[in-house]
Amino acid sequence: MMSNEALFTYTLRLADDLLILSHRLGEWCGHGPVLEEDIALTNRALDHIGEARNLLTYAGELEGKGRTEDALAYLRNERQFVNTKLVEQPNGDYAHTICRSFLYDAYHLPLAEAMLKSSDAQLAAIAGKAVKEAQYHLRHSSDWLIRFGDGTEESHQRAQAALNDLWTFTGDLFAQDEVHQAMVKAGVAPDLSKIKAAFDATVDKVLSEATLKRPADGFMASGGRQGKHGEQLGFILAEMQYLQRAYPGATW
Amino acid sequence: MLPEGNWISRAPSLKRKAILLAKVQDEAGHGLYLYSAAETLGTSREQTIDDLLSGKAKYSSIFNYPTLTWADIGAVGWLVDGAAIMNQVMLCRTSYGPYARAMVRICKEESFHQRQGYEIMAVLAKGTPGQKEMAQDALNRWWWPSLMMFGPTDANSPHSAESMKWKIKRQSNDELRQTFIDRTVQQAEVIGLTIPDPDLKWNEATQHYEWGTIDWAEFNNVVAGNGPCNKERLVARNKAHNDGAWVREAAMAHAAKKAERKAA
Amino acid sequence: MSDNPNNWPLWEVFIQSKRGLDHKHVGSLHAADAQMAIENARDVYTRRQEGQSIWVVPAEAISASQPDDAAMLFDPADDKTYRHPTFYTMPEGAKYI
């Protein structure tokens, strides 16, 4: 018997990835390399925040303690966030931002596709909307990674450096702990080794076209799903949550 | 984009965050539409942006004021976008086609901006005492700068007469300003906020509000580049532009390589 | 126009709002290549469900008639009203014509 608590935690994991990534992408708004791309990035941030809101609202319902999307986003502490470390990484240069999104998209799309068949009807419905968005995201980030890899010498170096920096965070995406195993058993979530296979295929194809080298699977950072984050997450939350914390109970 | 963009990461709810992202994104779009209109006149975007970054071209002075609190996001939407829409609606009928077409699109999109700003203010004004204070303070700071957005008085406007003659502008600065005041005073009353003008009073005979005097010395100072944020705004735009140089270059290099391979 | 080779070229964007309607010019944008121009057009010009198909054309590929030629090009059509169906008088009572 699957516990509601496990389903709650799993839903939060899906939500927190999107919430934190949309926050990072929002930091670019007004500072993009060219107006058209500024607008494109904001579209991504909006897609992510939209999906995150659906998931957080659902998580609140599963928990049954009356917590809203905002209560979950703004009133949880660092250790209660269960996003992967990949999405909390700072924006860096544009190559880092694109690379971070690419690695996430290469995981998110096959995950969303698999979630269409989830035994949980609500998660399947949310995935139904996400799939189309994720297809576009992956195309956008792949196109840019290819442009950088196969662009100028400088852009190639920047893209390779970003890939090397971020690769260590990809392990976290596919970690299957007890919560995840319970989800697989209940037919809610896919076995992540299958998602990993799709991820690998996408990464290999895009990197080859981008003439970039896939980093070796060395040490992999982990712990995000257990709330063990890097220091950056605290700063994200300090900024994101400040008004809700400064004016407890207020309506906005 | 910059004054409001800096509150995206601090927006107090997910709904507000999404709205603000969409709003600032629209503003980027509006910049783009207008650059396009300038381009059909033969000024490349690079030239327009160079003029902006070097300080040669003027952008609206209102963006040189800081957004200090969350209520400023409400005030900017309500007052600044409200004032901008009034100017823009008039410009939709401007005689210059590409500009008019860009403006029609902009006006369609802007209508949500003013409403979301007013809604933010309305919610704050109904909220805790601290929130209401925040809203009133924002109104106090943004009221006069918004009135300045309509430009100098008709008697002192160097460009206005010319623009009217060419039918680029169809209503004078003072006419538009009066309409804006009449509408906004009523809106402030509805949500229980006070317009920061001790001389404000209704004139039954004219059916308009009478109001105090704009501090034109401040206006001229901000236009001259001495506003609170002139330097920061340009530094931020310059940085984004310079940091993006390698990105733009890479995309062109890749496009050239692709075209070459296709030709081969 | 600009001489800097790193500036992205200008593209004109045409959007079809519904199947069956024509593609209408909506504005322009910059992009390094056609694929990027389509994606940018999607992000810039279809945020409010304005479209279901996008065309992009390099601005430099468009040739335009000269404003000075307008009289010569278009005025001669003015007096050829017999090209329009309303020119013809139909006998009273005739149907389906």
Coordinates of C-alpha atoms in Angstrom, one line a residue:
Chain A
M1 CA 0.0 0.0 0.0
M2 CA 1.4 3.3 -1.1
S3 CA 1.3 6.0 1.6
N4 CA -0.2 9.4 0.8
E5 CA 2.9 10.9 2.3
A6 CA 5.2 9.3 -0.3
L7 CA 2.9 10.6 -3.1
F8 CA 3.0 14.0 -1.5
T9 CA 6.8 14.0 -1.3
Y10 CA 7.0 12.8 -4.9
T11 CA 4.7 15.5 -6.2
L12 CA 6.8 18.1 -4.3
R13 CA 9.9 16.8 -6.0
L14 CA 8.4 17.3 -9.4
A15 CA 7.1 20.8 -8.4
D16 CA 10.3 22.0 -6.7
D17 CA 12.4 21.4 -9.8
L18 CA 10.1 23.5 -11.8
L19 CA 9.7 26.2 -9.2
I20 CA 13.4 26.7 -8.6
L21 CA 14.3 26.5 -12.3
S22 CA 11.6 29.1 -13.2
H23 CA 13.0 31.4 -10.5
R24 CA 16.5 31.1 -12.0
L25 CA 15.2 31.8 -15.5
G26 CA 13.2 34.8 -14.2
E27 CA 16.5 36.3 -13.1
W28 CA 17.3 36.8 -16.8
C29 CA 14.3 38.8 -17.5
G30 CA 15.5 42.2 -18.8
H31 CA 19.1 41.0 -19.0
G32 CA 19.1 38.6 -21.9
P33 CA 21.7 38.6 -24.7
V34 CA 19.1 39.9 -27.2
L35 CA 15.5 41.0 -26.8
E36 CA 14.1 38.0 -28.7
E37 CA 15.9 35.6 -26.4
D38 CA 14.8 37.5 -23.3
I39 CA 11.2 36.9 -24.4
A40 CA 11.9 33.3 -25.2
L41 CA 13.4 32.6 -21.8
T42 CA 10.5 34.3 -20.0
N43 CA 8.2 32.0 -21.9
R44 CA 10.0 29.0 -20.5
A45 CA 9.9 30.5 -17.0
L46 CA 6.2 30.9 -17.4
D47 CA 5.7 27.3 -18.5
H48 CA 7.7 26.0 -15.6
I49 CA 5.9 28.2 -13.0
G50 CA 2.6 27.1 -14.5
E51 CA 3.3 23.5 -14.1
A52 CA 4.9 24.0 -10.7
R53 CA 1.7 25.7 -9.5
N54 CA -0.5 22.8 -10.6
L55 CA 1.8 20.4 -8.9
L56 CA 2.0 22.4 -5.7
T57 CA -1.7 22.8 -5.5
Y58 CA -2.1 19.1 -5.9
A59 CA 0.6 18.4 -3.3
G60 CA -1.4 20.6 -0.9
E61 CA -4.5 18.6 -1.5
L62 CA -2.7 15.3 -1.0
E63 CA -1.3 16.5 2.3
G64 CA -4.7 17.5 3.4
K65 CA -3.5 20.2 5.9
G66 CA -4.9 23.1 3.9
R67 CA -1.6 24.3 2.6
T68 CA -1.9 26.2 -0.7
E69 CA 0.5 26.5 -3.5
D70 CA 1.9 29.7 -1.9
A71 CA 2.2 28.2 1.5
L72 CA 4.3 25.4 0.0
A73 CA 6.4 27.7 -2.1
Y74 CA 6.9 30.5 0.4
L75 CA 6.8 29.0 3.8
R76 CA 9.0 25.9 3.6
N77 CA 12.6 26.1 4.7
E78 CA 15.7 25.1 2.9
R79 CA 15.7 21.5 4.2
Q80 CA 12.1 21.0 3.1
F81 CA 12.8 21.8 -0.5
V82 CA 13.3 18.6 -2.6
N83 CA 14.5 19.9 -6.0
T84 CA 17.6 18.5 -7.6
K85 CA 20.7 20.4 -7.2
L86 CA 20.9 21.0 -11.0
V87 CA 18.1 23.5 -11.1
E88 CA 19.4 25.6 -8.2
Q89 CA 22.8 26.2 -9.9
P90 CA 23.4 29.9 -10.6
N91 CA 22.7 31.3 -14.1
G92 CA 26.4 31.9 -14.8
D93 CA 27.0 32.9 -18.4
Y94 CA 24.4 32.2 -21.1
A95 CA 26.1 28.9 -21.9
H96 CA 25.6 27.7 -18.3
T97 CA 21.9 28.8 -18.4
I98 CA 21.3 27.0 -21.7
C99 CA 23.2 23.9 -20.6
R100 CA 21.4 23.7 -17.3
S101 CA 18.1 23.9 -19.1
F102 CA 19.2 21.4 -21.7
L103 CA 20.1 18.8 -19.1
Y104 CA 16.9 19.4 -17.3
D105 CA 14.8 19.3 -20.5
A106 CA 16.5 16.1 -21.7
Y107 CA 15.2 14.5 -18.4
H108 CA 11.9 16.4 -18.2
L109 CA 10.5 15.5 -21.6
P110 CA 10.8 11.6 -21.3
L111 CA 9.6 11.9 -17.7
A112 CA 6.5 13.9 -18.7
E113 CA 5.8 11.4 -21.5
A114 CA 6.0 8.5 -19.1
M115 CA 3.9 10.3 -16.6
L116 CA 1.0 10.3 -19.1
K117 CA 0.6 6.7 -18.1
S118 CA 0.8 7.4 -14.4
S119 CA -1.7 5.5 -12.3
D120 CA -2.4 8.9 -10.6
A121 CA -4.9 10.6 -12.8
Q122 CA -4.1 14.1 -11.6
L123 CA -0.3 13.7 -12.2
A124 CA -1.1 12.2 -15.6
A125 CA -3.3 15.2 -16.5
I126 CA -0.7 17.7 -15.4
A127 CA 1.8 15.8 -17.6
G128 CA -0.5 16.0 -20.5
K129 CA -0.1 19.7 -20.6
A130 CA 3.6 19.6 -19.8
V131 CA 4.6 17.3 -22.7
K132 CA 4.0 19.9 -25.4
E133 CA 5.8 22.5 -23.5
A134 CA 8.7 20.2 -22.7
Q135 CA 9.0 19.3 -26.4
Y136 CA 9.5 23.0 -27.2
H137 CA 11.9 23.6 -24.3
L138 CA 14.1 20.7 -25.4
R139 CA 14.2 21.9 -29.0
H140 CA 15.1 25.5 -27.8
S141 CA 17.9 24.4 -25.5
S142 CA 19.2 21.8 -27.9
D143 CA 19.3 24.4 -30.8
W144 CA 21.3 26.8 -28.6
L145 CA 23.7 24.2 -27.3
I146 CA 24.4 23.2 -30.9
R147 CA 24.9 26.9 -31.9
F148 CA 27.3 27.3 -29.0
G149 CA 29.2 24.1 -29.5
D150 CA 29.4 24.5 -33.3
G151 CA 29.7 28.3 -33.3
T152 CA 32.8 30.3 -32.5
E153 CA 35.8 29.0 -30.6
E154 CA 34.8 31.1 -27.6
S155 CA 31.2 29.8 -27.5
H156 CA 32.5 26.2 -27.9
Q157 CA 34.8 26.6 -24.9
R158 CA 32.1 28.2 -22.8
A159 CA 29.6 25.5 -23.7
Q160 CA 32.1 22.7 -22.9
A161 CA 33.0 24.4 -19.6
A162 CA 29.3 24.7 -18.6
L163 CA 28.7 21.1 -19.5
N164 CA 31.7 20.0 -17.5
D165 CA 30.6 22.1 -14.5
L166 CA 27.0 20.9 -14.5
W167 CA 27.5 17.2 -15.4
T168 CA 28.1 16.3 -11.7
F169 CA 24.5 17.3 -11.0
T170 CA 22.9 15.0 -13.4
G171 CA 23.2 12.0 -11.1
D172 CA 20.7 13.5 -8.7
L173 CA 18.0 13.4 -11.5
F174 CA 18.1 9.7 -11.6
A175 CA 18.5 8.7 -8.0
Q176 CA 15.9 6.2 -6.9
D177 CA 15.4 6.2 -3.2
E178 CA 12.6 4.5 -1.2
V179 CA 10.1 7.1 -2.0
H180 CA 10.7 6.7 -5.7
Q181 CA 10.6 2.9 -5.5
A182 CA 7.3 3.1 -3.8
M183 CA 6.0 5.3 -6.6
V184 CA 7.3 2.9 -9.3
K185 CA 5.6 0.0 -7.5
A186 CA 2.3 1.9 -7.4
G187 CA 2.5 2.7 -11.1
V188 CA 2.7 6.4 -10.3
A189 CA 6.2 7.1 -11.5
P190 CA 8.4 5.5 -14.2
D191 CA 11.5 3.5 -13.4
L192 CA 14.2 6.2 -13.8
S193 CA 16.6 3.9 -15.5
K194 CA 14.3 4.1 -18.5
I195 CA 14.2 7.9 -18.4
K196 CA 18.0 7.8 -18.1
A197 CA 18.2 5.8 -21.3
A198 CA 16.2 8.5 -23.2
F199 CA 18.2 11.2 -21.5
D200 CA 21.5 9.5 -22.7
A201 CA 20.2 9.2 -26.2
T202 CA 19.2 12.9 -26.4
V203 CA 22.5 14.0 -24.8
D204 CA 24.6 11.9 -27.2
K205 CA 22.8 13.1 -30.2
V206 CA 22.8 16.8 -29.4
L207 CA 26.4 16.8 -28.1
S208 CA 27.6 15.1 -31.3
E209 CA 25.9 17.7 -33.4
A210 CA 27.3 20.4 -31.1
T211 CA 30.8 18.9 -31.4
L212 CA 31.0 18.9 -27.6
K213 CA 32.4 16.1 -25.5
R214 CA 30.3 14.2 -23.0
P215 CA 32.0 14.4 -19.6
A216 CA 32.8 11.2 -17.9
D217 CA 30.4 10.0 -15.2
G218 CA 32.8 10.8 -12.3
F219 CA 31.6 11.9 -8.9
M220 CA 27.9 12.7 -8.8
A221 CA 26.5 15.2 -6.4
S222 CA 23.4 14.0 -4.7
G223 CA 21.1 14.8 -1.8
G224 CA 18.7 17.3 -3.4
R225 CA 15.8 15.0 -3.1
Q226 CA 16.5 14.7 0.7
G227 CA 16.7 18.5 1.1
K228 CA 20.5 18.6 1.3
H229 CA 21.2 21.5 -1.0
G230 CA 24.0 23.8 -1.9
E231 CA 24.3 27.1 -0.2
Q232 CA 22.7 28.9 -3.2
L233 CA 19.2 27.6 -2.4
G234 CA 19.2 29.6 0.8
F235 CA 19.7 32.8 -1.1
I236 CA 17.0 31.9 -3.6
L237 CA 14.6 31.3 -0.8
A238 CA 15.6 34.4 1.1
E239 CA 14.8 36.5 -1.9
M240 CA 11.7 34.6 -3.0
Q241 CA 10.1 34.3 0.4
Y242 CA 10.9 37.7 1.9
L243 CA 7.5 39.3 1.5
Q244 CA 5.5 36.4 2.8
R245 CA 7.9 36.1 5.8
A246 CA 7.9 39.9 6.5
Y247 CA 4.1 40.2 6.4
P248 CA 2.9 36.9 7.9
G249 CA -0.7 36.0 7.0
A250 CA -1.1 38.9 4.5
T251 CA -2.9 38.5 1.2
W252 CA -1.3 39.7 -2.0
Chain B
M1 CA 11.7 46.2 -18.1
L2 CA 14.3 46.9 -15.5
P3 CA 12.4 48.7 -12.7
E4 CA 9.8 45.9 -12.6
G5 CA 12.1 43.1 -13.5
N6 CA 13.9 43.5 -10.3
W7 CA 10.8 42.4 -8.4
I8 CA 10.2 39.1 -10.3
S9 CA 12.4 37.2 -7.9
R10 CA 10.6 38.8 -4.9
A11 CA 7.0 38.7 -6.0
P12 CA 4.9 37.7 -3.0
S13 CA 2.8 34.9 -4.6
L14 CA 3.2 32.5 -7.5
K15 CA 0.2 34.1 -9.2
R16 CA 1.8 37.6 -8.9
K17 CA 5.1 36.2 -10.1
A18 CA 3.6 34.7 -13.2
I19 CA 1.7 37.9 -14.0
L20 CA 4.8 40.0 -13.5
L21 CA 6.9 37.8 -15.7
A22 CA 4.3 38.0 -18.5
K23 CA 4.0 41.8 -18.0
V24 CA 7.7 42.5 -18.2
Q25 CA 7.9 40.1 -21.1
D26 CA 5.3 42.2 -22.9
E27 CA 7.4 45.3 -22.3
A28 CA 10.3 43.6 -24.0
G29 CA 8.0 42.8 -26.9
H30 CA 6.9 46.4 -27.0
G31 CA 10.5 47.5 -27.2
L32 CA 11.0 45.1 -30.0
Y33 CA 7.9 46.3 -32.0
L34 CA 9.1 49.8 -31.8
Y35 CA 12.6 49.0 -32.8
S36 CA 11.1 47.3 -35.8
A37 CA 9.1 50.4 -36.6
A38 CA 12.3 52.5 -36.4
E39 CA 13.9 49.9 -38.6
T40 CA 11.4 50.4 -41.4
L41 CA 12.4 54.1 -41.2
G42 CA 16.0 53.0 -41.9
T43 CA 17.5 53.1 -38.5
S44 CA 18.9 49.7 -37.6
R45 CA 18.3 48.2 -34.2
E46 CA 22.0 48.3 -33.5
Q47 CA 22.0 52.0 -34.1
T48 CA 18.9 52.6 -31.9
I49 CA 20.5 50.5 -29.1
D50 CA 23.9 52.2 -29.5
D51 CA 22.2 55.6 -29.1
L52 CA 20.4 54.3 -26.0
L53 CA 23.4 52.8 -24.4
S54 CA 25.6 55.8 -25.1
G55 CA 23.0 58.1 -23.6
K56 CA 22.3 59.9 -26.9
A57 CA 18.8 58.6 -27.3
K58 CA 16.3 59.4 -24.5
Y59 CA 14.1 56.9 -22.9
S60 CA 11.2 57.7 -20.7
S61 CA 12.4 59.4 -17.6
I62 CA 9.9 57.5 -15.5
F63 CA 12.2 54.5 -15.6
N64 CA 14.8 56.4 -13.7
Y65 CA 12.9 56.2 -10.5
P66 CA 13.5 53.2 -8.3
T67 CA 10.9 50.5 -7.4
L68 CA 11.5 50.4 -3.7
T69 CA 8.7 48.2 -2.4
W70 CA 6.3 45.7 -3.8
A71 CA 3.6 48.4 -3.9
D72 CA 5.7 50.2 -6.5
I73 CA 4.9 47.4 -8.9
G74 CA 1.3 48.2 -8.4
A75 CA 1.8 51.9 -8.7
V76 CA 3.9 51.5 -11.9
G77 CA 1.2 49.3 -13.5
W78 CA -1.7 51.5 -12.4
L79 CA -0.2 55.0 -12.9
V80 CA 2.8 54.7 -15.3
D81 CA 1.2 52.2 -17.6
G82 CA -2.1 54.1 -17.2
A83 CA -0.4 57.3 -18.4
A84 CA 1.5 55.5 -21.1
I85 CA -1.7 53.9 -22.4
M86 CA -3.3 57.3 -22.8
N87 CA -0.4 58.5 -24.9
Q88 CA -0.3 55.3 -26.8
V89 CA -4.0 55.1 -27.6
M90 CA -3.6 58.5 -29.2
L91 CA -0.6 57.3 -31.1
C92 CA -2.6 54.3 -32.5
R93 CA -4.1 56.9 -34.8
T94 CA -0.8 58.5 -35.7
S95 CA -0.1 59.3 -39.3
Y96 CA 3.0 57.2 -39.5
G97 CA 1.9 53.7 -40.5
P98 CA 4.5 51.4 -39.1
Y99 CA 4.5 53.3 -35.8
A100 CA 0.7 53.2 -35.6
R101 CA 0.6 49.4 -36.3
A102 CA 3.1 48.8 -33.6
M103 CA 1.1 51.0 -31.2
V104 CA -2.2 49.1 -32.0
R105 CA -0.5 45.9 -30.9
I106 CA 1.0 47.5 -27.9
C107 CA -2.3 49.0 -26.8
K108 CA -4.0 45.7 -27.0
E109 CA -1.4 44.1 -24.8
E110 CA -1.1 47.0 -22.4
S111 CA -4.7 46.9 -21.2
F112 CA -3.9 44.1 -18.8
H113 CA -0.9 45.9 -17.4
Q114 CA -2.8 48.8 -15.9
R115 CA -5.4 46.5 -14.5
Q116 CA -2.9 44.2 -12.8
G117 CA -1.3 47.2 -11.2
Y118 CA -4.5 48.6 -9.9
E119 CA -5.5 45.2 -8.6
I120 CA -2.2 45.0 -6.7
M121 CA -2.9 48.4 -5.1
A122 CA -6.5 47.5 -4.3
V123 CA -5.4 44.3 -2.5
L124 CA -2.8 46.1 -0.6
A125 CA -5.1 48.9 0.4
K126 CA -7.5 46.4 1.8
G127 CA -4.8 44.4 3.5
T128 CA -2.9 44.8 6.8
P129 CA -2.0 48.4 8.1
G130 CA 1.5 47.7 6.9
Q131 CA 0.4 46.8 3.4
K132 CA -1.9 49.8 3.2
E133 CA 1.0 52.1 4.2
M134 CA 3.1 50.5 1.6
A135 CA 0.5 51.2 -1.1
Q136 CA 0.0 54.9 0.0
D137 CA 3.7 55.5 0.1
A138 CA 4.1 54.1 -3.5
L139 CA 1.2 56.4 -4.7
N140 CA 2.9 59.3 -3.0
R141 CA 6.2 58.7 -4.8
W142 CA 4.8 57.8 -8.2
W143 CA 2.0 60.4 -8.5
W144 CA 4.0 63.4 -9.6
P145 CA 6.4 61.5 -11.9
S146 CA 3.4 60.0 -13.7
L147 CA 1.9 63.4 -14.3
M148 CA 5.3 64.5 -15.7
M149 CA 5.0 61.6 -18.2
F150 CA 2.6 63.7 -20.3
G151 CA 5.5 66.1 -20.9
P152 CA 5.9 69.8 -20.4
T153 CA 2.8 72.1 -20.3
D154 CA 1.6 73.0 -23.8
A155 CA 3.0 76.5 -23.4
N156 CA 6.5 75.0 -22.8
S157 CA 6.5 72.0 -25.0
P158 CA 9.1 72.3 -27.8
H159 CA 8.0 69.1 -29.6
S160 CA 4.4 69.0 -29.0
A161 CA 3.2 71.7 -31.4
E162 CA 5.3 70.1 -34.1
S163 CA 3.9 66.6 -33.4
M164 CA 0.4 68.0 -33.5
K165 CA 1.0 69.7 -36.8
W166 CA 2.2 66.4 -38.3
K167 CA -0.6 64.6 -36.7
I168 CA 1.7 62.3 -34.9
K169 CA 0.1 63.5 -31.7
R170 CA -3.6 64.4 -31.8
Q171 CA -4.2 65.7 -28.3
S172 CA -2.0 68.1 -26.3
N173 CA 0.0 67.2 -23.3
D174 CA -2.2 69.2 -21.0
E175 CA -5.5 67.7 -22.3
L176 CA -4.2 64.2 -21.8
R177 CA -2.9 65.0 -18.3
Q178 CA -6.2 66.4 -17.3
T179 CA -8.1 63.3 -18.4
F180 CA -5.6 61.1 -16.6
I181 CA -6.0 63.1 -13.4
D182 CA -9.8 63.0 -13.6
R183 CA -9.9 59.2 -14.0
T184 CA -7.2 58.4 -11.5
V185 CA -8.5 60.4 -8.7
Q186 CA -11.7 58.5 -8.9
Q187 CA -9.9 55.2 -9.0
A188 CA -7.9 56.1 -5.9
E189 CA -11.0 57.0 -4.0
V190 CA -12.6 53.6 -4.8
I191 CA -9.7 51.8 -3.1
G192 CA -9.3 54.3 -0.3
L193 CA -6.0 55.8 -1.1
T194 CA -5.2 59.6 -1.0
I195 CA -3.7 61.5 -3.9
P196 CA -0.7 63.4 -2.6
D197 CA -1.8 66.8 -3.7
P198 CA -3.2 69.3 -1.1
D199 CA -4.5 71.6 -3.9
L200 CA -6.6 68.9 -5.5
K201 CA -10.3 69.9 -5.7
W202 CA -13.2 69.2 -7.9
N203 CA -14.4 72.1 -10.1
E204 CA -18.1 71.8 -10.6
A205 CA -18.1 74.4 -13.4
T206 CA -15.5 72.8 -15.6
Q207 CA -16.3 69.2 -14.5
H208 CA -12.6 68.6 -14.0
Y209 CA -10.2 68.4 -11.0
E210 CA -8.0 71.4 -10.3
W211 CA -4.6 70.3 -9.1
G212 CA -1.3 71.6 -7.8
T213 CA 2.0 72.4 -9.6
I214 CA 4.4 70.0 -11.0
D215 CA 8.0 70.4 -9.9
W216 CA 9.5 71.0 -13.3
A217 CA 13.0 71.5 -11.9
E218 CA 12.9 67.8 -10.8
F219 CA 11.6 66.8 -14.3
N220 CA 14.4 68.7 -16.0
N221 CA 16.9 67.2 -13.7
V222 CA 15.8 63.6 -14.4
V223 CA 15.6 64.2 -18.2
A224 CA 19.2 65.6 -17.9
G225 CA 20.3 62.3 -16.5
N226 CA 20.3 63.0 -12.8
G227 CA 17.4 60.8 -11.8
P228 CA 17.9 58.3 -8.9
C229 CA 18.5 55.4 -11.3
N230 CA 19.7 56.8 -14.6
K231 CA 23.2 55.4 -14.2
E232 CA 22.1 52.0 -12.9
R233 CA 19.6 51.5 -15.8
L234 CA 22.2 52.3 -18.4
V235 CA 24.9 50.2 -16.7
A236 CA 22.5 47.2 -16.6
R237 CA 21.5 47.6 -20.2
N238 CA 25.2 48.0 -21.3
K239 CA 26.2 44.9 -19.3
A240 CA 23.4 42.8 -20.8
H241 CA 24.4 44.0 -24.3
N242 CA 28.1 43.4 -23.8
D243 CA 27.7 40.0 -22.0
G244 CA 25.5 39.0 -25.0
A245 CA 28.0 39.9 -27.7
W246 CA 29.6 36.4 -27.8
V247 CA 26.1 34.8 -27.9
R248 CA 25.1 36.8 -30.9
E249 CA 28.4 36.2 -32.6
A250 CA 28.1 32.4 -32.0
A251 CA 24.7 32.2 -33.5
M252 CA 25.8 34.0 -36.6
A253 CA 28.9 31.8 -36.9
H254 CA 26.8 28.7 -36.6
A255 CA 24.3 29.9 -39.1
A256 CA 27.1 30.6 -41.6
K257 CA 28.6 27.1 -41.0
K258 CA 25.2 25.5 -41.6
A259 CA 24.5 27.5 -44.8
E260 CA 28.0 26.6 -46.1
R261 CA 27.4 22.9 -45.4
K262 CA 24.0 23.1 -47.1
A263 CA 25.6 24.7 -50.2
A264 CA 28.4 22.1 -50.3
Chain C
M1 CA 21.9 49.2 -42.3
S2 CA 24.5 47.9 -40.1
D3 CA 28.0 46.7 -41.2
N4 CA 28.7 44.6 -38.1
P5 CA 28.6 41.0 -39.4
N6 CA 27.7 39.8 -35.9
N7 CA 24.3 41.5 -36.0
W8 CA 21.5 39.1 -36.7
P9 CA 19.6 39.9 -39.9
L10 CA 16.1 41.2 -39.9
W11 CA 13.1 38.9 -40.7
E12 CA 9.6 39.8 -41.6
V13 CA 7.0 37.7 -39.8
F14 CA 3.7 36.5 -41.2
I15 CA 1.1 34.8 -39.0
Q16 CA -1.9 32.7 -40.0
S17 CA -4.4 33.1 -37.2
K18 CA -6.8 30.3 -38.4
R19 CA -6.5 27.5 -40.9
G20 CA -7.8 28.7 -44.2
L21 CA -7.1 32.4 -43.6
D22 CA -4.1 34.1 -45.2
H23 CA -0.8 34.7 -43.5
K24 CA -0.7 38.3 -42.4
H25 CA 2.3 40.5 -41.8
V26 CA 2.6 41.2 -38.1
G27 CA 6.0 42.7 -37.7
S28 CA 9.6 41.9 -37.8
L29 CA 12.4 40.5 -35.6
H30 CA 16.1 39.5 -35.6
A31 CA 17.4 36.0 -35.8
A32 CA 20.6 34.3 -37.0
D33 CA 18.8 31.8 -39.1
A34 CA 15.4 30.7 -40.4
Q35 CA 14.8 28.2 -37.6
M36 CA 15.6 30.7 -34.9
A37 CA 13.4 33.3 -36.7
I38 CA 10.4 30.9 -36.5
E39 CA 11.0 30.2 -32.9
N40 CA 11.5 33.8 -32.0
A41 CA 8.3 34.7 -34.0
R42 CA 6.5 32.1 -31.9
D43 CA 7.7 33.7 -28.7
V44 CA 7.3 37.3 -29.8
Y45 CA 4.2 37.3 -31.9
T46 CA 1.9 34.4 -30.7
R47 CA 1.9 34.8 -26.9
R48 CA -1.9 35.4 -27.0
Q49 CA -3.0 32.6 -29.2
E50 CA -2.7 34.7 -32.3
G51 CA -1.5 32.0 -34.6
Q52 CA -1.4 28.5 -35.9
S53 CA 1.2 28.9 -38.6
I54 CA 4.2 31.1 -39.1
W55 CA 6.1 32.3 -42.1
V56 CA 9.4 34.2 -41.9
V57 CA 11.1 35.9 -44.8
P58 CA 14.5 37.6 -44.7
A59 CA 13.6 41.3 -44.9
E60 CA 16.3 41.8 -47.6
A61 CA 14.5 39.3 -49.8
I62 CA 11.4 41.6 -50.0
S63 CA 11.2 44.0 -52.9
A64 CA 8.7 46.8 -52.6
S65 CA 7.2 49.2 -55.1
Q66 CA 8.3 52.8 -54.8
P67 CA 5.8 55.2 -53.2
D68 CA 6.5 57.6 -56.1
D69 CA 5.3 55.0 -58.6
A70 CA 2.0 54.6 -56.8
A71 CA 0.0 56.8 -59.2
M72 CA 1.4 55.1 -62.3
L73 CA 0.9 51.6 -60.9
F74 CA -2.5 51.8 -59.3
D75 CA -4.5 54.7 -60.6
P76 CA -5.1 53.1 -64.0
A77 CA -7.3 50.5 -62.3
D78 CA -9.7 53.2 -61.0
D79 CA -11.9 53.6 -64.1
K80 CA -12.2 49.9 -64.9
T81 CA -15.3 49.3 -62.9
Y82 CA -16.5 46.7 -65.4
R83 CA -14.2 44.3 -63.6
H84 CA -16.5 44.3 -60.6
P85 CA -19.8 42.3 -60.6
T86 CA -21.8 45.2 -59.3
F87 CA -21.1 47.0 -62.6
Y88 CA -23.8 44.9 -64.3
T89 CA -27.5 45.5 -64.2
M90 CA -29.4 42.2 -63.9
P91 CA -33.0 42.0 -65.2
E92 CA -35.6 42.1 -62.5
G93 CA -36.6 38.6 -61.4
A94 CA -33.5 36.8 -62.5
K95 CA -32.3 34.4 -59.7
Y96 CA -29.0 32.8 -58.7
I97 CA -26.9 35.2 -60.6

